[in-house]
Amino acid sequence: MSQRRFIASILCSCFLLLSLMPLNLLAAEVGPRQQLEISINRLLDVLRDESLKGEEKKELRREHIAEVVFLQFDMRQMAKLSLGRDWNDLSEAECRRFTELFKALLKESYVATIDGYANEKISYVKEIINGSKAEVQTKVISPSREIPLSYKLLEDAGRWLVYDVIIENVSLVRNYRSQFGPIMRKDGFTGLLAQMEKKIAQAGEKKDG
Amino acid sequence: MRNVRLNREFLVVFILTGILVFAAFLFVPQNCRAETALTNAHQDEFSEYDEKVEGSLDDPLEIFNRAIFTFNDRLHRWVVEPTARGYRKVTPSMFRTGLLNFFNNLLEPTRIINLLLQGRFKAAEETFLRFLLNTTAGVGGLMDPAGFDGMKSHERQFASTLATYGCGRGFYLVLPFFGPNDLRGTCGLAGDTLTSPLFYTLSHDPLAAVGVQASNAINRTSFQLGEYEKMLSGAIDPYVAVRDAYRQHQQKLLGR
């Protein structure tokens, strides 16, 4: 067999085999960036929804934002990393309670922050994939400035879920860990839960008042 | 006969290539996984967020800092933010942008000097041209024609010059009015002040200097209304949240 024919048959076989590849293998190739983009586009739809605009519809709008955004978040992992190694000593019920309160806190800070991004444009800067971890860097562009916003994601059975958000170089998880650490050492886990509950109640009062 | 032989050869190549392609798909990812598992063996998933020694910043004056932080916090919530809110309502956005550009333009000489001190001549040249263009064509810096031309501002202050010369950060310090800083940054502020054109035009009249700084602060705040409150609305300990945000921000800026 001539060399040219040999190469041709290899190429031919490769092509045939690739075309026979099961479709789900290709579907798994939908990377972190694309999955995140779908979630962000849904968020932008909510932010730009005329029926949800205005100060008086703030509560309803933020409910919608939280629903869309948290779908792409691995809340338990976020809560876990924010608490640090003390997580390993918690019972399952305590883990759940902590995650629940952590989610409520994020609703106050993170959801409120992105609620202001209605007129901004999002540009995707970079996607870094390292095994089952990834970082997607974006920029929130408004007429007066640019805010760098990155997401850290973890793969779980083909689904990429966010476990940290970095706004203007500040990691949310790191920021919470720096707060939780000293409180855990001083007041213990029960003390931390009490302070979280107090903060959430305070934010609730402000809304009613 | 020749055709039959060819077909058989083709079949052998086809099968071999098939095995190779599947082997690649089956083994390569597993190998990667095994490798990452190996490198992660001596650390756990929390390690990613362990405080790095180089980045840590002591806070020996925490009690003092907390007091100043509370003062700044009240000042911002009760005075600066409401004033900026009212100011925004009665001022056209063009005026506010103009003032923002004007104050930004006055910082360029400081940036140029520091870029030169750090040996970044290309960036210094760009900043110098920017300053020249904006001061002339931009009517004393009110407009930013250089920005339209894609000329970037290079943020450099004396604190970063001290850092390039190997000066350590000292410790965390909350300054009244100015907010979070560190010892090195506070020393740098003195250098920044001495190179600011504002200092030389206003040094004979301290009251006017305070007025100018205050209007700058209020104008700046009018572009980020509510952001401070939102940022801290989910914080359990706002003092620690701000200190950590400052550390992380500085690490990123100086790490470059």
PDB file of C-alpha atoms in Angstrom, chain A residues 104-177:
ATOM      1  CA  ALA A 104     -30.204  34.398  52.882  1.00  0.00           C
ATOM      2  CA  LEU A 105     -27.115  36.570  53.435  1.00  0.00           C
ATOM      3  CA  LEU A 106     -26.109  36.284  49.775  1.00  0.00           C
ATOM      4  CA  LYS A 107     -29.589  37.411  48.876  1.00  0.00           C
ATOM      5  CA  GLU A 108     -28.985  40.608  50.841  1.00  0.00           C
ATOM      6  CA  SER A 109     -25.583  41.420  49.417  1.00  0.00           C
ATOM      7  CA  TYR A 110     -24.942  39.690  46.099  1.00  0.00           C
ATOM      8  CA  VAL A 111     -28.466  39.867  44.708  1.00  0.00           C
ATOM      9  CA  ALA A 112     -28.751  43.529  45.748  1.00  0.00           C
ATOM     10  CA  THR A 113     -25.456  44.294  43.975  1.00  0.00           C
ATOM     11  CA  ILE A 114     -26.354  42.690  40.653  1.00  0.00           C
ATOM     12  CA  ASP A 115     -29.816  44.256  40.849  1.00  0.00           C
ATOM     13  CA  GLY A 116     -28.071  47.479  39.827  1.00  0.00           C
ATOM     14  CA  TYR A 117     -26.666  46.012  36.592  1.00  0.00           C
ATOM     15  CA  ALA A 118     -29.746  46.417  34.364  1.00  0.00           C
ATOM     16  CA  ASN A 119     -28.219  48.810  31.828  1.00  0.00           C
ATOM     17  CA  GLU A 120     -24.761  47.326  31.801  1.00  0.00           C
ATOM     18  CA  LYS A 121     -23.251  45.173  29.109  1.00  0.00           C
ATOM     19  CA  ILE A 122     -21.493  41.922  29.930  1.00  0.00           C
ATOM     20  CA  SER A 123     -18.388  40.949  28.013  1.00  0.00           C
ATOM     21  CA  TYR A 124     -16.731  37.558  28.383  1.00  0.00           C
ATOM     22  CA  VAL A 125     -12.998  37.969  28.778  1.00  0.00           C
ATOM     23  CA  LYS A 126     -11.501  34.555  29.415  1.00  0.00           C
ATOM     24  CA  GLU A 127     -12.304  30.975  30.302  1.00  0.00           C
ATOM     25  CA  ILE A 128      -9.752  28.879  32.163  1.00  0.00           C
ATOM     26  CA  ILE A 129     -10.492  25.178  32.621  1.00  0.00           C
ATOM     27  CA  ASN A 130      -8.347  23.044  34.890  1.00  0.00           C
ATOM     28  CA  GLY A 131      -9.724  19.539  35.276  1.00  0.00           C
ATOM     29  CA  SER A 132     -13.044  19.781  37.069  1.00  0.00           C
ATOM     30  CA  LYS A 133     -12.471  23.416  38.049  1.00  0.00           C
ATOM     31  CA  ALA A 134     -12.909  26.487  35.895  1.00  0.00           C
ATOM     32  CA  GLU A 135     -12.793  30.242  36.049  1.00  0.00           C
ATOM     33  CA  VAL A 136     -14.827  32.462  33.737  1.00  0.00           C
ATOM     34  CA  GLN A 137     -13.766  36.099  33.691  1.00  0.00           C
ATOM     35  CA  THR A 138     -16.286  38.713  32.633  1.00  0.00           C
ATOM     36  CA  LYS A 139     -16.561  42.471  32.642  1.00  0.00           C
ATOM     37  CA  VAL A 140     -19.635  44.466  33.523  1.00  0.00           C
ATOM     38  CA  ILE A 141     -19.441  47.540  31.319  1.00  0.00           C
ATOM     39  CA  SER A 142     -21.372  50.705  32.033  1.00  0.00           C
ATOM     40  CA  PRO A 143     -20.854  54.117  30.425  1.00  0.00           C
ATOM     41  CA  SER A 144     -18.881  55.397  33.422  1.00  0.00           C
ATOM     42  CA  ARG A 145     -16.768  52.354  34.287  1.00  0.00           C
ATOM     43  CA  GLU A 146     -15.888  48.693  33.952  1.00  0.00           C
ATOM     44  CA  ILE A 147     -16.273  46.213  36.785  1.00  0.00           C
ATOM     45  CA  PRO A 148     -14.287  42.955  36.556  1.00  0.00           C
ATOM     46  CA  LEU A 149     -16.450  40.042  37.662  1.00  0.00           C
ATOM     47  CA  SER A 150     -15.185  36.463  37.680  1.00  0.00           C
ATOM     48  CA  TYR A 151     -16.888  33.202  38.477  1.00  0.00           C
ATOM     49  CA  LYS A 152     -15.254  30.058  39.797  1.00  0.00           C
ATOM     50  CA  LEU A 153     -17.017  26.893  38.808  1.00  0.00           C
ATOM     51  CA  LEU A 154     -16.899  23.234  39.716  1.00  0.00           C
ATOM     52  CA  GLU A 155     -18.017  20.437  37.410  1.00  0.00           C
ATOM     53  CA  ASP A 156     -20.574  17.989  38.668  1.00  0.00           C
ATOM     54  CA  ALA A 157     -21.710  15.363  36.148  1.00  0.00           C
ATOM     55  CA  GLY A 158     -21.393  17.711  33.168  1.00  0.00           C
ATOM     56  CA  ARG A 159     -22.994  20.636  34.972  1.00  0.00           C
ATOM     57  CA  TRP A 160     -20.750  23.571  35.869  1.00  0.00           C
ATOM     58  CA  LEU A 161     -21.852  25.225  39.101  1.00  0.00           C
ATOM     59  CA  VAL A 162     -20.523  28.463  40.578  1.00  0.00           C
ATOM     60  CA  TYR A 163     -18.751  28.152  43.933  1.00  0.00           C
ATOM     61  CA  ASP A 164     -17.234  31.627  44.165  1.00  0.00           C
ATOM     62  CA  VAL A 165     -17.801  35.060  42.671  1.00  0.00           C
ATOM     63  CA  ILE A 166     -14.982  37.609  42.471  1.00  0.00           C
ATOM     64  CA  ILE A 167     -16.235  41.183  42.183  1.00  0.00           C
ATOM     65  CA  GLU A 168     -13.568  43.813  41.594  1.00  0.00           C
ATOM     66  CA  ASN A 169     -10.832  41.423  42.718  1.00  0.00           C
ATOM     67  CA  VAL A 170     -12.649  40.545  45.938  1.00  0.00           C
ATOM     68  CA  SER A 171     -13.624  36.909  46.357  1.00  0.00           C
ATOM     69  CA  LEU A 172     -16.958  36.476  48.072  1.00  0.00           C
ATOM     70  CA  VAL A 173     -15.968  33.194  49.689  1.00  0.00           C
ATOM     71  CA  ARG A 174     -12.682  34.585  50.998  1.00  0.00           C
ATOM     72  CA  ASN A 175     -14.448  37.645  52.327  1.00  0.00           C
ATOM     73  CA  TYR A 176     -16.975  35.538  54.228  1.00  0.00           C
ATOM     74  CA  ARG A 177     -14.298  33.184  55.483  1.00  0.00           C
TER      75      ARG A 177
END
